mmCIF file of C-alpha atoms in Angstrom:
data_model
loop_
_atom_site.group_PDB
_atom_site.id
_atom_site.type_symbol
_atom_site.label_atom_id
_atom_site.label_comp_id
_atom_site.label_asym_id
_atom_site.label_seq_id
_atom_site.Cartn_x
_atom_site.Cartn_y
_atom_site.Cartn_z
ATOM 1 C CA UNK A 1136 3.870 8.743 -10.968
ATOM 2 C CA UNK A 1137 0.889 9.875 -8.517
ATOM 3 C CA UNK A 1138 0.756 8.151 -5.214
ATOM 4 C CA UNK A 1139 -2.376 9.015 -3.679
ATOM 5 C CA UNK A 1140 -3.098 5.280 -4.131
ATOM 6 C CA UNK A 1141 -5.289 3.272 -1.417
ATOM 7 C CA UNK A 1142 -3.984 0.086 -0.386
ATOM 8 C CA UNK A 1143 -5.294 -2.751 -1.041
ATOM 9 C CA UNK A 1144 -3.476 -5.005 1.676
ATOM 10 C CA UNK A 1145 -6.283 -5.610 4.219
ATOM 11 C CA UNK A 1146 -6.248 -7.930 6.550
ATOM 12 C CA UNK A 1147 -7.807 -10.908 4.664
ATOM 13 C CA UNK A 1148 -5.722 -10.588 1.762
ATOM 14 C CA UNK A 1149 -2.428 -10.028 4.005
ATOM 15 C CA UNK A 1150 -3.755 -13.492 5.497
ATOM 16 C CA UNK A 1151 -3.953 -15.085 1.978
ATOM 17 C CA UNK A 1152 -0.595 -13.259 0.943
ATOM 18 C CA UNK A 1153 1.319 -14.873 3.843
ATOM 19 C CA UNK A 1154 -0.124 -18.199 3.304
ATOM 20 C CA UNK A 1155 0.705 -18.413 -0.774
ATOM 21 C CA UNK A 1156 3.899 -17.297 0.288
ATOM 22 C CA UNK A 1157 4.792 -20.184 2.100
ATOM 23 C CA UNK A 1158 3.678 -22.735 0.037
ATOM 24 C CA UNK A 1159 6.499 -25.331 -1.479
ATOM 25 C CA UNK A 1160 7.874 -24.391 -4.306
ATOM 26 C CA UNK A 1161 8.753 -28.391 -5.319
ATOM 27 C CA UNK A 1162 9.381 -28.254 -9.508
ATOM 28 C CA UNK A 1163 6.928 -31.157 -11.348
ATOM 29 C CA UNK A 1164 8.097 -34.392 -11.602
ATOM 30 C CA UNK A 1165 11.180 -35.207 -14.048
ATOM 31 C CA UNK A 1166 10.820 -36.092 -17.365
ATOM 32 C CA UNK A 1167 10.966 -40.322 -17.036
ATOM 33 C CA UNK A 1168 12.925 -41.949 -19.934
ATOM 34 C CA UNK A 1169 11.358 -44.893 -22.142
ATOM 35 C CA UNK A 1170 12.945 -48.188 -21.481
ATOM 36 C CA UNK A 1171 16.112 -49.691 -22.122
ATOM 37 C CA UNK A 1172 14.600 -52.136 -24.170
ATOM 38 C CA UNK A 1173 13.536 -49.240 -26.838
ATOM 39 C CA UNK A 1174 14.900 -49.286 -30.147
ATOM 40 C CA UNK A 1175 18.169 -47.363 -29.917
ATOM 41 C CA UNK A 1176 17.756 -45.646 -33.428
ATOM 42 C CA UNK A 1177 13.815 -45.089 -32.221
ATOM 43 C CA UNK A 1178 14.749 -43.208 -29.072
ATOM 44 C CA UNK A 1179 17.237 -41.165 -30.633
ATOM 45 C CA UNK A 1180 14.674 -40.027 -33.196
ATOM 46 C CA UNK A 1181 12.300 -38.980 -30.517
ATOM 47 C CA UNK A 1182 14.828 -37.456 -28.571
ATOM 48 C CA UNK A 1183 15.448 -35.021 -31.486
ATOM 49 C CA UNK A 1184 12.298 -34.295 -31.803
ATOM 50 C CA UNK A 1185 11.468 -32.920 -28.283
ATOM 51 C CA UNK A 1186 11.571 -29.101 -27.887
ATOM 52 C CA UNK A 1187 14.362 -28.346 -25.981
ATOM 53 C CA UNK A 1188 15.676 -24.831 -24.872
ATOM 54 C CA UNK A 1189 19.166 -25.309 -22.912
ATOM 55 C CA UNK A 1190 17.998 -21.921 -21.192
ATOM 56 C CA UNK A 1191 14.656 -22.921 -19.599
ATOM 57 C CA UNK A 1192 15.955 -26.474 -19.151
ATOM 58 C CA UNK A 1193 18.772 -24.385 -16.351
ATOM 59 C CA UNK A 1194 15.907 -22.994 -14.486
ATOM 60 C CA UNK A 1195 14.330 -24.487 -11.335
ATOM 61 C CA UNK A 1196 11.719 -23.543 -8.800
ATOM 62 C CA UNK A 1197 14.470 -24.223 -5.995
ATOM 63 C CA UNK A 1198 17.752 -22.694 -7.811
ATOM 64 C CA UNK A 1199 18.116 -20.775 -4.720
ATOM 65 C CA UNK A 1200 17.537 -23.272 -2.048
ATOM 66 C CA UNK A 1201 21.570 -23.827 -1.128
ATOM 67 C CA UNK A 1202 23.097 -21.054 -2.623
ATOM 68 C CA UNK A 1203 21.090 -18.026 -1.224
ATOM 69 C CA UNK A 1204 17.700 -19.766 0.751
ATOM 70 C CA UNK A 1205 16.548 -16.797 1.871
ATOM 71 C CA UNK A 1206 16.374 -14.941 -1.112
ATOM 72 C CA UNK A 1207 12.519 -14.986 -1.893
ATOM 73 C CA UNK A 1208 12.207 -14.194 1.890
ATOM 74 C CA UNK A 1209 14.614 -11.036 1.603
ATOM 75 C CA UNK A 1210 12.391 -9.770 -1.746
ATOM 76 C CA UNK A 1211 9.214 -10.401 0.104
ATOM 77 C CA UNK A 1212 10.515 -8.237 3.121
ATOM 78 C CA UNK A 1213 11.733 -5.703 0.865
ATOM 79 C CA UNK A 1214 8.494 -5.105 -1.315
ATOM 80 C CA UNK A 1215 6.812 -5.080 1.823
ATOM 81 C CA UNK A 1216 8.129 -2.323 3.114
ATOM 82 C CA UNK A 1217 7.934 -0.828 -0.087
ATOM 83 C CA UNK A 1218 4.373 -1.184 -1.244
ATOM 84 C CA UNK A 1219 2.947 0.010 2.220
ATOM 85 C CA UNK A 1220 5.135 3.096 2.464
ATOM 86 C CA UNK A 1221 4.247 3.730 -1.796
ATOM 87 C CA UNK A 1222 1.338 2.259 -2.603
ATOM 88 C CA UNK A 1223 2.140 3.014 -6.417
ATOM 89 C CA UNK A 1224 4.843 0.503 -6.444
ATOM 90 C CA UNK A 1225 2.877 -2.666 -7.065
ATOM 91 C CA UNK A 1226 2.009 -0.816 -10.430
ATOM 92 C CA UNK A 1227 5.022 0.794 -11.347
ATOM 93 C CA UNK A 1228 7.005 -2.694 -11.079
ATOM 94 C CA UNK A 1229 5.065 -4.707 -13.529
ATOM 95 C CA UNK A 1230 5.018 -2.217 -15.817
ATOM 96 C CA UNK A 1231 9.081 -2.486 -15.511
ATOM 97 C CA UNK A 1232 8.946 -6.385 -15.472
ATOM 98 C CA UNK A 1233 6.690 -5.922 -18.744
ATOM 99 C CA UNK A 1234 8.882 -3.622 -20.558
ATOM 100 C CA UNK A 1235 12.478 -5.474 -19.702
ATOM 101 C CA UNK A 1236 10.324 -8.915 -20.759
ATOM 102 C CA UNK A 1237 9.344 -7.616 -24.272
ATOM 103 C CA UNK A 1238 12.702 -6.269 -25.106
ATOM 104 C CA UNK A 1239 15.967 -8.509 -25.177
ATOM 105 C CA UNK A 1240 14.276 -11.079 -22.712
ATOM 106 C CA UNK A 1241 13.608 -10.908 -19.082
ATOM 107 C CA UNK A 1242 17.399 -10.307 -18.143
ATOM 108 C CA UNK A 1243 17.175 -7.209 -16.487
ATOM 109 C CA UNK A 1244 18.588 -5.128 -19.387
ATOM 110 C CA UNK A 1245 15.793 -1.936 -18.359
ATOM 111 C CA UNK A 1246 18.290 -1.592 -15.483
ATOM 112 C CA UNK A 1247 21.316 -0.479 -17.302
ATOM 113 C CA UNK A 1248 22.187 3.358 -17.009
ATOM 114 C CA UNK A 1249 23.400 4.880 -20.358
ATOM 115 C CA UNK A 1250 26.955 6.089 -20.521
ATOM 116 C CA UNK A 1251 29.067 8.022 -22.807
ATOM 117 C CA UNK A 1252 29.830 4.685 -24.859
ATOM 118 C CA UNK A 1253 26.005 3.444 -25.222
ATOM 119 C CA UNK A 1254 22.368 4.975 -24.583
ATOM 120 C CA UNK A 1255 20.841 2.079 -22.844
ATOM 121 C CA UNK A 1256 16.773 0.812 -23.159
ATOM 122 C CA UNK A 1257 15.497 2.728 -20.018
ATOM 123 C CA UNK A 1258 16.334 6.319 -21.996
ATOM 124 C CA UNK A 1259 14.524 5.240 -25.005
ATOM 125 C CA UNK A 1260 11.448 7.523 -25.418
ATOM 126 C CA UNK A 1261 8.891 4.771 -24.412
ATOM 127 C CA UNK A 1262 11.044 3.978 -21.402
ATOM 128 C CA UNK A 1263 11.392 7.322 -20.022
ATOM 129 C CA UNK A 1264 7.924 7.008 -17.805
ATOM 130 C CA UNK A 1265 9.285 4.227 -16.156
ATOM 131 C CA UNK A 1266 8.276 4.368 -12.234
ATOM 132 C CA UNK A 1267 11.291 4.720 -10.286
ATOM 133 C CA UNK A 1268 9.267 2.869 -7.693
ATOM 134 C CA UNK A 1269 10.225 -0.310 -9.850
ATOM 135 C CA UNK A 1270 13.964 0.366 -10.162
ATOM 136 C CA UNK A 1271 14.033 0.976 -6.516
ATOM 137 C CA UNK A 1272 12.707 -1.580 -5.010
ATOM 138 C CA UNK A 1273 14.884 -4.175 -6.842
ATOM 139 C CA UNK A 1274 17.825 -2.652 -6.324
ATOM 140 C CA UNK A 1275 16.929 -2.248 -2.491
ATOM 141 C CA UNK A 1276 16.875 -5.977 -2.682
ATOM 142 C CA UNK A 1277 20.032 -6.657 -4.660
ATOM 143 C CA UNK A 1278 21.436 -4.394 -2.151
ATOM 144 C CA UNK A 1279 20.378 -6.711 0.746
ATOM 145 C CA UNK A 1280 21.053 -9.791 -1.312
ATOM 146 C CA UNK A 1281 24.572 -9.026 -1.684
ATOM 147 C CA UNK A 1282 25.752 -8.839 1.479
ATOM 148 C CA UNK A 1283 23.742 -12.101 2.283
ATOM 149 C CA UNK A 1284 24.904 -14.174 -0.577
ATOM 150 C CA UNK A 1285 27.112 -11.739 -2.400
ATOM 151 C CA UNK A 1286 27.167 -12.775 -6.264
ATOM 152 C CA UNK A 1287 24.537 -15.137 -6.539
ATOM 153 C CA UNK A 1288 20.906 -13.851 -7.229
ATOM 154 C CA UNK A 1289 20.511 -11.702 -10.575
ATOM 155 C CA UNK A 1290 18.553 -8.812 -10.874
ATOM 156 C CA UNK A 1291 15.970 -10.493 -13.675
ATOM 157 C CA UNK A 1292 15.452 -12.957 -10.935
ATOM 158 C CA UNK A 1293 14.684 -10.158 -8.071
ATOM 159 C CA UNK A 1294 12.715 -8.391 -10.554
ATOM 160 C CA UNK A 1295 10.160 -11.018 -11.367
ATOM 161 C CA UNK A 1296 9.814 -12.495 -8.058
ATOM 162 C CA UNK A 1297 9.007 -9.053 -6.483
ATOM 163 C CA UNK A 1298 6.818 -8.304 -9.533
ATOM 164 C CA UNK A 1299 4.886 -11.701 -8.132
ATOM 165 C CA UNK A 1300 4.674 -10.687 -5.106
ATOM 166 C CA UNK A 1301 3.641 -7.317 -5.609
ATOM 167 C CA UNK A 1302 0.697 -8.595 -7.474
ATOM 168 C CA UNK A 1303 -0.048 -10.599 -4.871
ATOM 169 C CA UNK A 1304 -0.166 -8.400 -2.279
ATOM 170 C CA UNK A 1305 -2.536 -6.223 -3.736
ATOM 171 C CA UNK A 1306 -4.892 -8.466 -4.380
ATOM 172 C CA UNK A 1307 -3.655 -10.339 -7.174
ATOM 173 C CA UNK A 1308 -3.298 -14.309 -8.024
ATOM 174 C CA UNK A 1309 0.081 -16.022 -6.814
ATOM 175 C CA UNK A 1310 1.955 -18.236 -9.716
ATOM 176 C CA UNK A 1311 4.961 -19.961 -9.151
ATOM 177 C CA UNK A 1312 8.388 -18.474 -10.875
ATOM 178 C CA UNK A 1313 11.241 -20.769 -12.163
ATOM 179 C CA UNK A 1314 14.340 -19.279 -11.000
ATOM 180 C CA UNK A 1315 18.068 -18.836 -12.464
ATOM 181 C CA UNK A 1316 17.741 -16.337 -14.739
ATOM 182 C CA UNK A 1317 21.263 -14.200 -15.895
ATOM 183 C CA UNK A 1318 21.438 -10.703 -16.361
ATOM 184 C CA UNK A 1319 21.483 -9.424 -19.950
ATOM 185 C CA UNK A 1320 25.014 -8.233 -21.342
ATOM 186 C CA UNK A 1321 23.046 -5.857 -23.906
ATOM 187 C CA UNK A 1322 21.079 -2.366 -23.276
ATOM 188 C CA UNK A 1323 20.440 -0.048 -26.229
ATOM 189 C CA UNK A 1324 17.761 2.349 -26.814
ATOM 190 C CA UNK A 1325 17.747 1.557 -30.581
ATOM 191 C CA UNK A 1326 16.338 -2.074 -29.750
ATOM 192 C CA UNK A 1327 13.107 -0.950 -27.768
ATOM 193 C CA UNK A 1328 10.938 0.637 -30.785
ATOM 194 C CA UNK A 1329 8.915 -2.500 -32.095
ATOM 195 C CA UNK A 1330 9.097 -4.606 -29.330
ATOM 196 C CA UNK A 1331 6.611 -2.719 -27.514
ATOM 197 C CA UNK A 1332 2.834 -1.925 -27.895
ATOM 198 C CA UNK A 1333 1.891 2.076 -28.190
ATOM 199 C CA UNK A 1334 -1.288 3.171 -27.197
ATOM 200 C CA UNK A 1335 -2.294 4.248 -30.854
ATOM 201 C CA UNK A 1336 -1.774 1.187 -32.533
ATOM 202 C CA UNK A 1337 -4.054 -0.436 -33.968
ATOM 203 C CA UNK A 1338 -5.430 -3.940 -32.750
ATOM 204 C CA UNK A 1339 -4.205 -6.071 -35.514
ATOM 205 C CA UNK A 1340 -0.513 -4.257 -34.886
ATOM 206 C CA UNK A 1341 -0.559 -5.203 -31.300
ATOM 207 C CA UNK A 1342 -1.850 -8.614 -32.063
ATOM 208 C CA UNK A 1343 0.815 -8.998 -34.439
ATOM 209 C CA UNK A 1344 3.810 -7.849 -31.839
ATOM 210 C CA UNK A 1345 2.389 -10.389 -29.456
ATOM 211 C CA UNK A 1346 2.357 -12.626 -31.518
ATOM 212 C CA UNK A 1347 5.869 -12.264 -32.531
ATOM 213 C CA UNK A 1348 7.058 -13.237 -29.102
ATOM 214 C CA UNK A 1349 4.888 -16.205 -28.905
ATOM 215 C CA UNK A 1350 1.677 -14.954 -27.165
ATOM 216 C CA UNK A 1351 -1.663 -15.313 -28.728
ATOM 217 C CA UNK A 1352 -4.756 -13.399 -28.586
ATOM 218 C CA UNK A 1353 -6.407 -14.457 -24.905
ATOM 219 C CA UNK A 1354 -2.941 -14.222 -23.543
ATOM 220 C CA UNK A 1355 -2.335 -10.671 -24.877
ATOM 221 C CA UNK A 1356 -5.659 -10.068 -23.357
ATOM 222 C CA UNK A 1357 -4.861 -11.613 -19.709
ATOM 223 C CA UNK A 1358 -1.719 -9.547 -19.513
ATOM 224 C CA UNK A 1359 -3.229 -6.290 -20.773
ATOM 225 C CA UNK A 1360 -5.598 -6.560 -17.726
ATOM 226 C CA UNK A 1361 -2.111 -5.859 -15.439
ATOM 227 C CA UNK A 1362 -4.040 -2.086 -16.411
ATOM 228 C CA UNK A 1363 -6.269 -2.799 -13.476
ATOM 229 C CA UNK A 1364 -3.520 -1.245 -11.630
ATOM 230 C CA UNK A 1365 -1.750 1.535 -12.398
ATOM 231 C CA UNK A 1366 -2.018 4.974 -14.358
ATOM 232 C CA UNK A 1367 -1.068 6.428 -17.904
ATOM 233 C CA UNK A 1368 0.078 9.833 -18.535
ATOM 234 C CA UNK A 1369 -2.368 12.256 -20.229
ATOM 235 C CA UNK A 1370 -0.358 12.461 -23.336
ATOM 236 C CA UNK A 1371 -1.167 8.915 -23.872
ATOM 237 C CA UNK A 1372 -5.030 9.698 -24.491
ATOM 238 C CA UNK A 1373 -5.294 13.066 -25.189
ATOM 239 C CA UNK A 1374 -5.811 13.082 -28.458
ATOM 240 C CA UNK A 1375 -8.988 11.408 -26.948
ATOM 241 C CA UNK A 1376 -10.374 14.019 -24.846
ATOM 242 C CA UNK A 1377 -9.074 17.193 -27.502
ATOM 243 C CA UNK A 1378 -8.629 16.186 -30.743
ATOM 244 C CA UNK A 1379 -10.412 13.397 -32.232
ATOM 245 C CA UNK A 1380 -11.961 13.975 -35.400
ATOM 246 C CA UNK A 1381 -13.386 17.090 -36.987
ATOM 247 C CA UNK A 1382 -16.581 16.396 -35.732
ATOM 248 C CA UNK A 1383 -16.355 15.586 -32.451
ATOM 249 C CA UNK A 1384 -13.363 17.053 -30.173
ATOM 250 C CA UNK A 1385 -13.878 14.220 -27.604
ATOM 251 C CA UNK A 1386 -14.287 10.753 -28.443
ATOM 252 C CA UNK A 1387 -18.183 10.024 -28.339
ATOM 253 C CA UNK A 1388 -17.439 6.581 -27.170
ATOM 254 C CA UNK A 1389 -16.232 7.560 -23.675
ATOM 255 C CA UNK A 1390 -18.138 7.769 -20.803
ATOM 256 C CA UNK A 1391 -19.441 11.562 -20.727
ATOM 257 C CA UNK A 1392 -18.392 12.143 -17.063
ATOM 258 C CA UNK A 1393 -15.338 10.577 -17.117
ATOM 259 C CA UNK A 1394 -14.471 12.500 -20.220
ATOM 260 C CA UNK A 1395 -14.969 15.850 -18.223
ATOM 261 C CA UNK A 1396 -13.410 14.186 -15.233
ATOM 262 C CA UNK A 1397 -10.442 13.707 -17.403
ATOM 263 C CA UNK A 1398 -10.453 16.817 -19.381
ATOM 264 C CA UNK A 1399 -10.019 18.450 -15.793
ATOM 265 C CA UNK A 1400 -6.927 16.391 -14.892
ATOM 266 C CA UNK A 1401 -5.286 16.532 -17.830
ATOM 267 C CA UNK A 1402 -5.803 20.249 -18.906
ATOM 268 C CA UNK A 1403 -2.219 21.113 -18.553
ATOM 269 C CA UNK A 1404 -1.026 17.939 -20.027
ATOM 270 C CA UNK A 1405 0.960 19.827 -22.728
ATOM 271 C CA UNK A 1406 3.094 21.911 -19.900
ATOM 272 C CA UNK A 1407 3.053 19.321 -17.149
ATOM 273 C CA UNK A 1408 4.074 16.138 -19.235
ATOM 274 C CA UNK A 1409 3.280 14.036 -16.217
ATOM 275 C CA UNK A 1410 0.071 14.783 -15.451
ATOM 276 C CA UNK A 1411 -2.075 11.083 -15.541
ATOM 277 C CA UNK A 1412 -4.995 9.407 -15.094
ATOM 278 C CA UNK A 1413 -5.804 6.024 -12.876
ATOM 279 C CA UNK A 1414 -6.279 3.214 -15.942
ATOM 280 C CA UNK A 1415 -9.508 1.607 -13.382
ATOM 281 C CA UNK A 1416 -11.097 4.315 -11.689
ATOM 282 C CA UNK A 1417 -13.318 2.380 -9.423
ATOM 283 C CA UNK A 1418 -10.342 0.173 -7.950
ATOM 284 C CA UNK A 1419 -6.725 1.797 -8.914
ATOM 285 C CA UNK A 1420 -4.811 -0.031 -6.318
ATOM 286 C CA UNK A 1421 -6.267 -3.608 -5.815
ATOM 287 C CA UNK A 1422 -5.711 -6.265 -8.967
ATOM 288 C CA UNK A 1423 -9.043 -7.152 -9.603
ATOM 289 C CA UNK A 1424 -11.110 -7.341 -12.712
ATOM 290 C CA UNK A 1425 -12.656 -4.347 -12.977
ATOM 291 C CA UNK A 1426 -10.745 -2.882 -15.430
ATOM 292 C CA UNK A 1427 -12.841 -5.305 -17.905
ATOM 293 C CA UNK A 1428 -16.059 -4.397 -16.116
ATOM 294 C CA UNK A 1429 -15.061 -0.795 -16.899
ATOM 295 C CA UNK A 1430 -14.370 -1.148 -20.774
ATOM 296 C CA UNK A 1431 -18.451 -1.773 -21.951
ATOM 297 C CA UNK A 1432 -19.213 1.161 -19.616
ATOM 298 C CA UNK A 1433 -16.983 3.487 -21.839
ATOM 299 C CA UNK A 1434 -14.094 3.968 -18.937
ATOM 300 C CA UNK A 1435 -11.125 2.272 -21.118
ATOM 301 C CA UNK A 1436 -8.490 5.408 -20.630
ATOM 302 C CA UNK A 1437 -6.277 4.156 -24.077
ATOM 303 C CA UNK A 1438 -7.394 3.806 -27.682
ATOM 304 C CA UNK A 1439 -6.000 0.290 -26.866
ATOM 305 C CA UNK A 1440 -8.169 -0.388 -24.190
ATOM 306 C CA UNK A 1441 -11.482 0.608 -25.928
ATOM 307 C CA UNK A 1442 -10.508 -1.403 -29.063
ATOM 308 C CA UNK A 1443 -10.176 -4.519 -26.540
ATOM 309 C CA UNK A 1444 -13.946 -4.728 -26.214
ATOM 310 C CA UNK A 1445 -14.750 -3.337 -30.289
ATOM 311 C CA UNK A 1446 -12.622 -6.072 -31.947
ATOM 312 C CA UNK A 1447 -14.166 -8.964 -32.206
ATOM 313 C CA UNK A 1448 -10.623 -11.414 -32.049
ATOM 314 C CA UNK A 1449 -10.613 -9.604 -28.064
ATOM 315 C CA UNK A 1450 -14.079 -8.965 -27.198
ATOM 316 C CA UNK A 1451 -14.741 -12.514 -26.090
ATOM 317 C CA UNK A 1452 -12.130 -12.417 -23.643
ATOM 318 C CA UNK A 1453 -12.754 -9.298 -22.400
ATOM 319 C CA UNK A 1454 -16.445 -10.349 -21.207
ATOM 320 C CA UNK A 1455 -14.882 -13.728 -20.076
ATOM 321 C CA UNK A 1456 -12.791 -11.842 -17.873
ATOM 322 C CA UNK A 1457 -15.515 -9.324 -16.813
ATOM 323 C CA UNK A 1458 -17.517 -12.031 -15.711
ATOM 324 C CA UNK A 1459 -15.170 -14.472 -14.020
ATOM 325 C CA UNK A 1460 -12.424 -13.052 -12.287
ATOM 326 C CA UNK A 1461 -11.358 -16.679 -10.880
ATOM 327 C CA UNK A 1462 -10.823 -17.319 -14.892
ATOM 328 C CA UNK A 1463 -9.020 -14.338 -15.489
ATOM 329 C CA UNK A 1464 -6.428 -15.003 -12.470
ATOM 330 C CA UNK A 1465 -5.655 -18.355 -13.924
ATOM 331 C CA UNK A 1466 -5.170 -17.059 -17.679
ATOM 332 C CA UNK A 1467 -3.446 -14.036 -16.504
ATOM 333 C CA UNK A 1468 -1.238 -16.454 -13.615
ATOM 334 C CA UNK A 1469 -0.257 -18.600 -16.617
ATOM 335 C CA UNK A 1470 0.376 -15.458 -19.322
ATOM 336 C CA UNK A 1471 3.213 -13.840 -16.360
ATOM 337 C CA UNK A 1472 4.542 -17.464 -16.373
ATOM 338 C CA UNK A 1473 5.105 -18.061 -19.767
ATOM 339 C CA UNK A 1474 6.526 -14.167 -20.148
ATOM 340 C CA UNK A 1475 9.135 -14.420 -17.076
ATOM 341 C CA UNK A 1476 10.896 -16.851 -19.027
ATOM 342 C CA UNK A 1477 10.727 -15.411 -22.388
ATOM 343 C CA UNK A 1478 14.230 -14.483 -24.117
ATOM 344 C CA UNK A 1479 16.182 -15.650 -20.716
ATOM 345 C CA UNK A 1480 19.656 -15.732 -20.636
ATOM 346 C CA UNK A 1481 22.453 -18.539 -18.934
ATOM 347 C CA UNK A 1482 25.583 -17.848 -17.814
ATOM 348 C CA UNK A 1483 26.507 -18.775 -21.832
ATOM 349 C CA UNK A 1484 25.020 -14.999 -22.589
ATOM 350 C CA UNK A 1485 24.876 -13.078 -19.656
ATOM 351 C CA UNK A 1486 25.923 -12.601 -15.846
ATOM 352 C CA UNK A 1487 24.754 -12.251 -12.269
ATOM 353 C CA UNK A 1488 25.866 -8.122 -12.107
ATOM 354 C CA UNK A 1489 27.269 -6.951 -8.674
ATOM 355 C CA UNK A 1490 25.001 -3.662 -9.515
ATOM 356 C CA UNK A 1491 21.538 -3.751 -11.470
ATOM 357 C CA UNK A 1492 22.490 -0.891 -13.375
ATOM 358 C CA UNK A 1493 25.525 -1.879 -14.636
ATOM 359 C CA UNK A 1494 27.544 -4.459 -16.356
ATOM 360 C CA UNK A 1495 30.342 -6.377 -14.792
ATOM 361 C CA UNK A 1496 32.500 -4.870 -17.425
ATOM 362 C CA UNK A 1497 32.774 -1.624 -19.412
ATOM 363 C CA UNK A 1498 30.532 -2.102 -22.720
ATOM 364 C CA UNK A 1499 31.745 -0.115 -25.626
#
């Protein structure tokens, strides 16, 4: 990971930043039951028929507020001090959030460190360019957490609150989290392939893998502009700026400069495996939307990101979002929400760990 990154925290946004952070977190009112006068045999049928997941139903905007109240406080402290002393942290830790999320279910199971019984997720191949940035800074928060309110607050939970605020601080849109997540009691490498887009895919493939965890299209879109921030390796595009067809060794599609820009940066991509590029080039450390400003103009770094404004199921969104930023901060607000809770686990199927990178107990 580079970190000649320029903060985005000025003064106005620190201002904002300090104010979202303070605002109630008060869950939406209960669900109010029919009256006693309705049918018995009526209400039970419509009972049944309500989508109900025992998980979600556990968590709560407030789950903290007696057991550990100054837990959101403690993670906003930490990622403070974080972000301003590594600017590529922001970055690095929704890229984390995004690949725990995708695989097993936001339950922390990226954190686990293989040993000689199991290779865990965060040593399969797609894994291994991780920021350590992200690990870090939730497990300088766990650390912290535990001897406030030892045993209480899971990693999953520390992880997508401080991905939240992260994004906030750097410019990004604050969205409330529902809190009570478990950590996962499963890591393993062998799970990750498939349940994760690669930059070569092909659009209908990603839509597809999306799909498959309950996202559609615009929503796919709104979280794939999380790129506004950020950097990929070289390797990732190269085959862009080297090797593209037989007639044309660069991709005629991107920008000319920025092609020799990047054909300068990555030149010893094939010795220096983490040599990268900034995904916005204009704005690399503030969440804006200029990464969808920058995909007509021929600046998308991936395959994936050009093919955002080419196919025509994307291309809508991706000029929405070019457009409006106000728009895309509420689809992409919404998007984060719905993916923090996806494939959660209760204290049925998982645990609050005393260390983020491993399991209460030996797994074999």
């Amino acid at each position: 990971m580079v970190s000649c990154w320029h903060s985005a925290f000025h003064s106005r946004e620190a201002k904002d930043l300090r104010g979202n952070f303070e605002k109630e977190r008060n869950p939406p009112s209960s669900f109010s039951p029919p009256s006693m006068a309705f049918p018995l045999r009526v209400l039970l049928l419509l009972f049944l028929s309500i989508p109900f997941s025992e998980s979600k139903s556990n968590l709560s905007f407030d789950y903290y507020k007696r057991s550990c109240p100054n837990f959101e406080k403690i993670v906003r402290e930490t990622i403070t001090t974080k972000q301003m002393s590594n600017p590529a942290t922001a970055a690095g830790t929704l890229r984390l959030f995004f690949h725990d999320c995708m695989v097993e279910g936001c339950d922390a199971s990226v954190f686990i460190a293989s040993n000689s019984f199991n290779t865990a997720e965060r040593d399969a191949d797609v894994n291994l360019s991780l920021s350590g940035d992200g690990y870090e800074v939730v497990v300088r928060a766990k650390t912290t957490l535990e001897l406030t309110c030892p045993k209480v607050v899971s990693c999953a939970d520390i992880l997508a609150v401080a991905t939240r605020d992260l994004v906030t601080m750097v410019g990004g849109p604050y969205y409330k989290i529902r809190l009570g997540r478990k950590d996962g009691l499963v890591s393993k490498a062998s799970r990750v392939e498939g349940n994760l887009p690669r930059s070569n895919m092909s659009m209908t493939h990603v839509i597809n893998l999306f799909a498959s965890k309950g996202f559609n299209v615009q929503e796919m879109v709104a979280l794939t502009g999380g790129h506004t921030i950020g950097f990929s390796h070289c390797i990732e595009f190269s085959d862009r700026l080297y090797s593209y067809s037989k007639k044309h060794a660069t991709d005629p599609e991107l920008n000319s400069k920025f092609a020799a820009g990047l054909r300068n940066i990555c030149a010893n991509h094939t010795i220096d495996k983490t040599m990268s590029a900034f995904n916005d080039v204009f704005t690399p450390g503030k969440f804006d939307n200029m990464y969808f400003k920058n995909l007509p103009r021929g600046l998308g770094l991936l395959a994936y990101d050009h093919a955002l404004v080419k196919d025509p199921r994307t291309k809508p969104f991706v000029e929405l979002y070019a457009t409006n930023q106000t728009v895309f901060f509420q689809d992409f607000s919404r998007a984060m929400q719905k993916l923090s809770i996806h494939g959660i686990k209760t204290a049925k199927n998982g645990e609050v760990r005393n260390r983020c990178d491993q399991f209460n107990s030996i797994q074999t």
